[in-house]
Amino acid sequence: MRIDAIRAQHVLIDDDFVPATLRLRQGRIEAIEPPESEVAGLLLEVPDTAYVVPGVVDTHVHVNEPGRTHWEGFLSATEAAALGGVTTLIDMPLNSVPPTTTLAGLRAKQEAATRKLMVDVGFWGGAVPGNLQHLEPLWDAGVFGFKCFLAPSGVDEFPPLDGAGFTAALTEIARFGGLMIVHAEDAGVLDAHAPTSGSRAYADFLLSRPDEAELAAIRQVIDGTRETGARTHILHLSSARALDLIKDAKDEGLPLSVETCPHYLCFASEQIPDASPQFKCCPPIRDAGNREELWQALRAGVIDTIVSDHSPADAEEKGRGDGDLQQAWGGVSGLQVGFSAVATEARRRNIGLSRVSRWMSRNTADLAGLRSKGRIEVGVDADLAVYDTGAELRVDATRLAHRHPISAFDGLRYGGRVTHTIVRANAIDVERPDHVWGRQLRRVS
Ligand SMILES: [Zn+2]
């Protein structure tokens, strides 16, 4: 349903909530006016308990289509996004087959996504051994940057880079002014901690993915950034012990940014039951003290963004080994609930919604160079979410829109819920989402 205006007591303009009427035209914000201004056409008025924020820009989502569409696909993932206030997502280059490591891989993605998008979707490329010559053509074709691993990714068709390969890829990416995004766990450290037998105990899983694995890899990323001048981004930071390293690198002026995820900010290892693969992800969820340090680092600006790292699989993969956490597929499915979960957890720590929106919309949009997303300004895309603190969110995994009813957030309650999501002036009814076709996005230089 296309709307012409939205009126609210709390609209996030810059970093403040103010009463306003947003006038929308041709998918964009045409004007920001006083709340009492007259509106012709369809007006959405929201209750006084509701906050209008820029739509969430989630730069870390594994859609898995084509190739592993039985795990997740464009239709189900973008419906989950729309229901959770996410108006733009950027799809990761792996778990789909083929991976997005060649132009043909990108074309396969674009083809598979056609007419299946409820929100706007862009694509990351991948840097793997032997595809150096494909990076610039992918960049020119509109990918937002390149993901690489420094340890096995979990799927054979997307191998990690070794030290020389990583430096070569960074050098190439620096040459054309691209962006490298890194899964930062070190293969050598992980090998040294590899368990000799399976275990259903979360504590054993944690021991197999120690802080040192993140530290060693992040050191390598920082050194590579300094050496090559490439712009780099640390994906899904879990270990707070790496924060000093990151802060020093930023103080030095290196072009480095960092993200963390809702599950690292909402959960703690002490509370995770054994044999519960819905909480398994790599790097792992660590203890409560670590979690609070991540919140501090967000406040201090050492961590820049919060993204879902939504990475679902089917029940067979999540249940592999009957609760053995070494065998189960790693990945948390938080796309639909991430914003509400983080907003509630932030409020418990006296952190306002405007800062949450910065981390989840503005800063992620800026990482991807999407200047028309992640903010409420005249002329930008009318991508908005209405977050109502007068409504409660009770998470029931069987009612989430992503493909499989498995979620670490199952059963939780949050004091605030996304009630409307607006994609380029199209209001999606979150109770009965209609198919508003999202667009495929290309990087704008
Ligand atoms: Zn991921």
Coordinates of C-alpha atoms and ligand atoms in Angstrom, one line a residue:
M1 CA 0.0 0.0 0.0
R2 CA 1.6 3.2 -1.1
I3 CA 1.3 6.0 1.4
D4 CA 1.7 9.8 0.9
A5 CA 2.6 10.9 4.3
I6 CA 3.4 9.7 7.8
R7 CA 2.7 11.7 11.0
A8 CA 4.2 11.0 14.4
Q9 CA 5.1 12.6 17.7
H10 CA 8.6 11.0 17.5
V11 CA 10.5 11.0 14.2
L12 CA 14.2 10.5 14.2
I13 CA 15.8 13.5 12.4
D14 CA 19.6 13.6 12.7
D15 CA 19.9 12.2 16.3
D16 CA 16.8 13.6 17.9
F17 CA 13.2 12.5 18.0
V18 CA 10.9 15.4 17.0
P19 CA 7.2 15.6 16.1
A20 CA 6.9 15.7 12.3
T21 CA 4.9 14.9 9.2
L22 CA 7.0 13.3 6.5
R23 CA 5.6 13.9 3.0
L24 CA 6.5 11.0 0.6
R25 CA 6.6 11.2 -3.2
Q26 CA 7.8 8.7 -5.8
G27 CA 9.4 6.5 -3.1
R28 CA 11.4 9.3 -1.5
I29 CA 11.0 11.7 1.4
E30 CA 9.8 14.9 -0.3
A31 CA 9.5 17.1 2.7
I32 CA 9.8 17.2 6.5
E33 CA 7.0 19.4 7.9
P34 CA 5.4 20.3 11.2
P35 CA 3.1 17.6 12.5
E36 CA 0.0 19.8 12.0
S37 CA 0.6 20.4 8.3
E38 CA -2.2 19.5 5.9
V39 CA -1.8 16.3 3.9
A40 CA -3.5 15.3 0.7
G41 CA -3.7 11.6 0.0
L42 CA -3.1 8.6 2.3
L43 CA -1.8 9.6 5.7
L44 CA -0.4 7.0 8.2
E45 CA -0.8 8.3 11.7
V46 CA 1.0 6.4 14.4
P47 CA 0.2 6.4 18.2
D48 CA 2.2 8.5 20.6
T49 CA 4.0 5.4 21.9
A50 CA 5.5 4.8 18.5
Y51 CA 8.9 6.0 17.1
V52 CA 9.6 6.5 13.4
V53 CA 13.1 5.5 12.6
P54 CA 15.0 4.9 9.3
G55 CA 14.5 1.3 8.1
V56 CA 17.2 -1.0 9.3
V57 CA 20.0 -1.6 6.9
D58 CA 21.3 -5.1 7.6
T59 CA 24.6 -5.6 5.9
H60 CA 25.2 -9.2 7.0
V61 CA 22.5 -11.7 5.8
H62 CA 23.0 -15.2 4.3
V63 CA 20.1 -15.8 2.0
N64 CA 21.6 -19.1 0.6
E65 CA 19.6 -19.0 -2.7
P66 CA 20.4 -20.4 -5.2
G67 CA 21.8 -23.8 -4.2
R68 CA 20.8 -24.0 -0.6
T69 CA 17.4 -22.6 -1.0
H70 CA 16.0 -25.3 1.3
W71 CA 17.9 -23.5 4.1
E72 CA 16.7 -20.0 3.3
G73 CA 15.6 -18.1 0.2
F74 CA 15.0 -14.6 -1.1
L75 CA 11.2 -14.6 -0.5
S76 CA 11.3 -16.0 3.1
A77 CA 14.4 -13.9 4.1
T78 CA 13.0 -10.6 2.8
E79 CA 9.6 -11.3 4.4
A80 CA 11.4 -11.8 7.7
A81 CA 13.3 -8.6 7.1
A82 CA 10.2 -6.7 6.3
L83 CA 8.5 -7.9 9.5
G84 CA 11.4 -6.9 11.6
G85 CA 11.8 -3.3 10.3
V86 CA 14.7 -4.2 7.9
T87 CA 14.2 -2.3 4.6
T88 CA 17.6 -3.1 3.0
L89 CA 19.8 -6.2 3.3
I90 CA 23.1 -7.1 1.8
D91 CA 23.5 -10.8 1.0
M92 CA 26.6 -12.7 1.8
P93 CA 28.5 -14.5 -1.0
L94 CA 28.6 -17.9 0.5
N95 CA 26.3 -20.8 1.3
S96 CA 24.6 -20.2 -2.0
V97 CA 25.8 -22.4 -4.8
P98 CA 27.5 -21.0 -6.8
P99 CA 29.1 -18.6 -4.4
T100 CA 29.4 -14.9 -5.5
T101 CA 33.1 -15.2 -6.4
T102 CA 32.7 -14.7 -10.1
L103 CA 30.5 -12.6 -12.4
A104 CA 28.6 -15.7 -13.3
G105 CA 28.0 -16.3 -9.6
L106 CA 26.6 -12.8 -9.2
R107 CA 24.4 -13.2 -12.3
A108 CA 23.0 -16.4 -10.7
K109 CA 22.2 -14.5 -7.6
Q110 CA 20.5 -11.7 -9.5
E111 CA 18.5 -14.1 -11.5
A112 CA 17.4 -16.1 -8.4
A113 CA 16.3 -12.9 -6.6
T114 CA 14.1 -11.7 -9.5
R115 CA 10.6 -11.0 -8.3
K116 CA 11.2 -12.5 -4.9
L117 CA 12.1 -9.4 -2.9
M118 CA 10.0 -7.6 -0.3
V119 CA 12.8 -5.3 0.7
D120 CA 15.8 -3.9 -1.2
V121 CA 18.7 -6.3 -1.6
G122 CA 22.4 -5.9 -2.5
F123 CA 25.2 -8.4 -2.8
W124 CA 28.7 -8.8 -1.4
G125 CA 31.3 -10.5 -3.5
G126 CA 33.7 -13.1 -2.2
A127 CA 37.5 -13.3 -2.2
V128 CA 38.7 -17.0 -2.3
P129 CA 42.0 -18.6 -3.5
G130 CA 42.4 -18.2 -7.2
N131 CA 39.8 -15.5 -8.0
L132 CA 41.9 -12.4 -7.8
Q133 CA 41.1 -11.6 -11.5
H134 CA 37.4 -11.6 -10.7
L135 CA 37.4 -9.0 -8.0
E136 CA 37.5 -5.8 -10.1
P137 CA 34.8 -7.1 -12.6
L138 CA 32.6 -7.9 -9.6
W139 CA 33.2 -4.4 -8.1
D140 CA 32.4 -2.8 -11.4
A141 CA 29.2 -4.9 -11.6
G142 CA 28.0 -3.4 -8.3
V143 CA 29.0 -5.7 -5.4
F144 CA 29.5 -3.7 -2.2
G145 CA 32.8 -5.3 -1.3
F146 CA 34.4 -8.7 -0.7
K147 CA 34.2 -11.2 2.0
C148 CA 37.0 -13.5 2.9
F149 CA 37.7 -16.1 5.6
L150 CA 41.0 -16.7 7.4
A151 CA 39.8 -20.1 8.6
P152 CA 37.5 -22.8 7.1
S153 CA 34.1 -21.3 6.3
G154 CA 32.0 -24.4 6.8
V155 CA 31.3 -24.9 3.1
D156 CA 33.9 -26.5 0.8
E157 CA 33.1 -24.2 -2.2
F158 CA 34.2 -21.1 -0.2
P159 CA 37.7 -21.8 1.0
P160 CA 39.8 -19.4 3.2
L161 CA 42.7 -17.3 2.1
D162 CA 46.1 -18.0 3.5
G163 CA 48.5 -15.2 4.5
A164 CA 49.9 -14.6 1.1
G165 CA 46.5 -14.8 -0.5
F166 CA 45.0 -12.4 1.9
T167 CA 47.7 -9.8 1.3
A168 CA 47.4 -10.3 -2.5
A169 CA 43.6 -9.8 -2.3
L170 CA 44.0 -6.7 -0.1
T171 CA 46.5 -5.2 -2.5
E172 CA 44.2 -5.8 -5.5
I173 CA 41.2 -4.3 -3.6
A174 CA 43.2 -1.3 -2.5
R175 CA 44.2 -0.7 -6.2
F176 CA 40.6 -0.1 -7.2
G177 CA 39.4 1.4 -4.0
G178 CA 37.2 -1.5 -2.8
L179 CA 36.3 -2.9 0.6
M180 CA 37.4 -6.2 2.2
I181 CA 35.1 -7.6 5.0
V182 CA 36.7 -10.4 7.0
H183 CA 35.6 -13.3 9.0
A184 CA 38.3 -12.9 11.6
E185 CA 39.2 -16.2 13.3
D186 CA 42.7 -17.7 12.8
A187 CA 43.0 -21.2 11.3
G188 CA 46.2 -22.0 13.3
V189 CA 44.7 -21.1 16.6
L190 CA 41.5 -23.1 15.9
D191 CA 43.5 -26.1 14.8
A192 CA 45.5 -26.0 18.1
H193 CA 42.2 -26.0 20.0
A194 CA 40.3 -28.6 17.9
P195 CA 38.5 -31.1 20.1
T196 CA 39.4 -34.7 19.8
S197 CA 35.8 -35.9 20.4
G198 CA 32.3 -34.5 20.1
S199 CA 30.4 -32.8 22.9
R200 CA 27.0 -31.4 23.6
A201 CA 28.4 -29.0 26.3
Y202 CA 28.4 -25.4 25.3
A203 CA 31.5 -24.8 27.5
D204 CA 33.4 -27.3 25.3
F205 CA 32.3 -25.6 22.1
L206 CA 33.5 -22.3 23.6
L207 CA 36.9 -23.7 24.4
S208 CA 37.2 -24.8 20.7
R209 CA 36.7 -21.2 19.5
P210 CA 38.9 -19.2 21.9
D211 CA 39.3 -15.4 22.1
E212 CA 42.9 -15.9 20.8
A213 CA 41.5 -17.0 17.4
E214 CA 39.8 -13.7 17.0
L215 CA 42.8 -11.7 18.3
A216 CA 45.3 -13.4 16.0
A217 CA 43.1 -12.9 12.9
I218 CA 42.3 -9.3 13.8
R219 CA 46.0 -8.6 14.2
Q220 CA 46.5 -9.9 10.7
V221 CA 43.7 -7.7 9.3
I222 CA 45.2 -4.6 11.0
D223 CA 48.7 -5.4 9.7
G224 CA 47.3 -6.0 6.2
T225 CA 45.3 -2.7 6.3
R226 CA 48.4 -0.8 7.3
E227 CA 50.6 -2.5 4.7
T228 CA 48.2 -2.2 1.7
G229 CA 46.0 0.8 2.5
A230 CA 42.9 -1.3 1.7
R231 CA 39.7 -0.4 3.5
T232 CA 38.8 -3.3 5.8
H233 CA 35.8 -4.3 8.0
I234 CA 35.8 -6.9 10.8
L235 CA 32.7 -9.0 10.7
H236 CA 30.7 -10.2 13.7
L237 CA 33.2 -9.3 16.5
S238 CA 32.5 -11.5 19.5
S239 CA 35.6 -11.2 21.7
A240 CA 35.9 -8.0 23.8
R241 CA 39.5 -8.8 24.3
A242 CA 40.2 -7.6 20.7
L243 CA 38.8 -4.1 21.5
D244 CA 42.1 -2.5 22.5
L245 CA 43.7 -3.7 19.3
I246 CA 40.9 -2.2 17.3
K247 CA 40.9 1.1 19.1
D248 CA 44.6 1.5 18.6
A249 CA 44.2 0.8 14.9
K250 CA 41.5 3.3 14.6
D251 CA 43.4 5.9 16.6
E252 CA 46.3 5.3 14.2
G253 CA 43.9 6.4 11.4
L254 CA 43.7 3.0 9.6
P255 CA 40.5 2.7 7.5
L256 CA 39.0 -0.1 9.6
S257 CA 35.5 -0.6 10.8
V258 CA 33.9 -3.2 13.0
E259 CA 30.5 -4.9 13.5
T260 CA 28.9 -7.0 16.2
C261 CA 25.6 -8.9 16.3
P262 CA 22.4 -9.0 18.4
H263 CA 23.2 -12.4 19.8
Y264 CA 26.5 -11.3 21.2
L265 CA 24.7 -8.3 22.9
C266 CA 21.6 -10.2 24.1
F267 CA 22.9 -13.6 25.3
A268 CA 25.7 -14.9 27.6
S269 CA 27.4 -18.3 27.5
E270 CA 26.6 -19.0 31.1
Q271 CA 22.9 -19.1 30.2
I272 CA 23.1 -21.2 27.1
P273 CA 21.8 -24.7 27.7
D274 CA 23.9 -27.6 26.4
A275 CA 22.8 -29.4 23.2
S276 CA 21.2 -26.2 21.9
P277 CA 22.5 -25.7 18.4
Q278 CA 20.2 -22.7 17.8
F279 CA 22.8 -20.7 19.8
K280 CA 25.8 -22.1 17.9
C281 CA 27.6 -19.5 15.8
C282 CA 31.2 -18.7 14.9
P283 CA 32.8 -16.9 16.6
P284 CA 30.8 -18.0 19.6
I285 CA 28.6 -16.2 22.1
R286 CA 30.9 -15.5 25.1
D287 CA 30.2 -14.6 28.8
A288 CA 28.2 -11.8 30.3
G289 CA 31.3 -9.7 31.2
N290 CA 32.4 -9.9 27.6
R291 CA 28.9 -8.9 26.5
E292 CA 28.9 -5.7 28.6
E293 CA 32.3 -4.7 27.2
L294 CA 30.8 -5.0 23.7
W295 CA 28.1 -2.6 24.8
Q296 CA 30.7 -0.2 26.2
A297 CA 32.6 -0.3 22.9
L298 CA 29.5 0.6 21.0
R299 CA 28.9 3.6 23.2
A300 CA 32.6 4.6 22.8
G301 CA 32.4 4.3 19.0
V302 CA 35.0 1.5 18.8
I303 CA 32.3 -0.8 17.3
D304 CA 30.5 0.9 14.4
T305 CA 27.6 -1.3 13.5
I306 CA 25.2 -4.1 14.6
V307 CA 24.0 -6.6 12.0
S308 CA 22.1 -9.9 12.2
D309 CA 24.5 -12.4 10.6
H310 CA 21.3 -14.2 9.9
S311 CA 22.5 -17.7 8.8
P312 CA 19.8 -20.3 9.0
A313 CA 19.9 -23.9 8.0
D314 CA 17.3 -26.7 8.0
A315 CA 16.5 -28.9 11.0
E316 CA 18.7 -31.7 9.7
E317 CA 21.8 -29.5 9.6
K318 CA 21.1 -27.8 12.9
G319 CA 20.4 -31.1 14.5
R320 CA 23.3 -32.9 13.1
G321 CA 25.0 -35.1 15.7
D322 CA 22.0 -34.9 18.0
G323 CA 23.1 -31.8 19.9
D324 CA 26.9 -32.3 19.3
L325 CA 27.9 -28.7 18.9
Q326 CA 30.9 -29.6 16.8
Q327 CA 28.7 -31.2 14.2
A328 CA 25.7 -28.9 14.1
W329 CA 25.5 -26.1 11.5
G330 CA 26.7 -22.8 13.0
G331 CA 24.4 -19.7 12.5
V332 CA 21.8 -17.7 14.4
S333 CA 18.6 -16.7 12.8
G334 CA 17.9 -13.2 14.1
L335 CA 16.9 -11.2 11.0
Q336 CA 13.3 -10.6 12.1
V337 CA 13.8 -9.9 15.8
G338 CA 17.3 -8.2 15.9
F339 CA 16.1 -4.6 16.0
S340 CA 13.5 -5.1 18.8
A341 CA 15.9 -7.3 20.8
V342 CA 18.7 -4.8 20.6
A343 CA 16.4 -1.8 21.3
T344 CA 15.1 -3.5 24.5
E345 CA 18.5 -4.5 25.7
A346 CA 19.8 -1.0 25.0
R347 CA 17.0 0.5 27.0
R348 CA 17.9 -1.7 30.0
R349 CA 21.3 -0.1 29.8
N350 CA 20.0 3.5 29.4
I351 CA 20.9 3.7 25.8
G352 CA 18.4 5.5 23.6
L353 CA 16.8 4.3 20.5
S354 CA 18.5 7.0 18.4
R355 CA 21.9 5.4 19.1
V356 CA 20.5 1.9 18.2
S357 CA 19.3 3.3 15.0
R358 CA 22.7 4.8 14.2
W359 CA 24.4 1.4 14.7
M360 CA 21.7 -0.5 12.7
S361 CA 20.7 1.9 10.0
R362 CA 22.9 4.9 9.4
N363 CA 26.3 3.4 10.0
T364 CA 25.6 0.2 8.1
A365 CA 24.3 2.3 5.2
D366 CA 27.5 4.3 5.3
L367 CA 29.6 1.2 5.4
A368 CA 28.0 0.1 2.1
G369 CA 28.1 3.6 0.6
L370 CA 24.2 3.7 0.5
R371 CA 23.8 7.4 1.0
S372 CA 20.0 7.2 0.2
K373 CA 19.4 4.7 3.0
G374 CA 19.6 4.7 6.8
R375 CA 18.5 8.3 7.4
I376 CA 15.5 10.5 7.4
E377 CA 16.3 13.4 5.2
V378 CA 14.7 15.2 2.3
G379 CA 15.5 13.4 -1.0
V380 CA 16.5 10.0 0.4
D381 CA 14.5 6.8 -0.1
A382 CA 11.3 6.7 2.1
D383 CA 12.5 3.5 3.9
L384 CA 11.1 3.7 7.4
A385 CA 10.2 1.5 10.4
V386 CA 7.6 2.3 13.1
Y387 CA 8.7 0.9 16.5
D388 CA 6.0 0.9 19.1
T389 CA 7.0 0.7 22.7
G390 CA 3.4 0.4 23.6
A391 CA 3.3 -3.0 21.9
E392 CA 5.1 -6.2 23.1
L393 CA 7.0 -8.7 21.0
R394 CA 6.6 -12.3 22.0
V395 CA 9.0 -14.4 19.9
D396 CA 7.5 -17.6 18.7
A397 CA 10.0 -19.4 16.4
T398 CA 7.1 -21.2 14.6
R399 CA 5.7 -17.8 13.6
L400 CA 8.8 -16.2 12.3
A401 CA 8.9 -15.8 8.5
H402 CA 12.3 -17.2 7.8
R403 CA 12.3 -20.7 6.4
H404 CA 12.8 -22.9 9.4
P405 CA 11.3 -22.5 12.9
I406 CA 14.6 -22.4 14.7
S407 CA 15.7 -19.3 16.6
A408 CA 17.9 -18.5 19.6
F409 CA 15.3 -15.8 20.4
D410 CA 12.4 -18.3 20.7
G411 CA 10.2 -17.7 23.7
L412 CA 11.7 -14.3 24.6
R413 CA 9.6 -11.2 25.2
Y414 CA 10.6 -7.7 24.2
G415 CA 8.9 -4.4 25.3
G416 CA 8.6 -2.9 21.9
R417 CA 7.7 -4.1 18.4
V418 CA 8.0 -3.1 14.8
T419 CA 4.4 -2.4 13.7
H420 CA 5.0 -0.9 10.3
T421 CA 7.8 -1.2 7.7
I422 CA 7.8 1.2 4.8
V423 CA 9.9 0.4 1.7
R424 CA 10.2 3.3 -0.7
A425 CA 6.9 4.7 0.5
N426 CA 5.1 1.3 0.3
A427 CA 3.7 0.4 3.7
I428 CA 3.9 -3.4 4.3
D429 CA 1.2 -4.7 6.6
V430 CA 3.2 -6.7 9.1
E431 CA 0.2 -8.9 10.0
R432 CA -0.5 -9.7 6.4
P433 CA 2.5 -8.8 4.2
D434 CA 1.7 -8.2 0.6
H435 CA 4.3 -8.6 -2.0
V436 CA 5.9 -5.2 -2.4
W437 CA 8.7 -5.9 -4.8
G438 CA 12.0 -4.7 -3.4
R439 CA 14.8 -3.7 -5.8
Q440 CA 18.2 -5.1 -6.4
L441 CA 20.8 -2.6 -5.4
R442 CA 24.2 -2.0 -6.9
R443 CA 27.0 -0.1 -5.3
V444 CA 27.0 3.6 -6.3
S445 CA 30.6 4.8 -6.5
Ligands
ZN1 ZN 28.0 -14.6 8.4

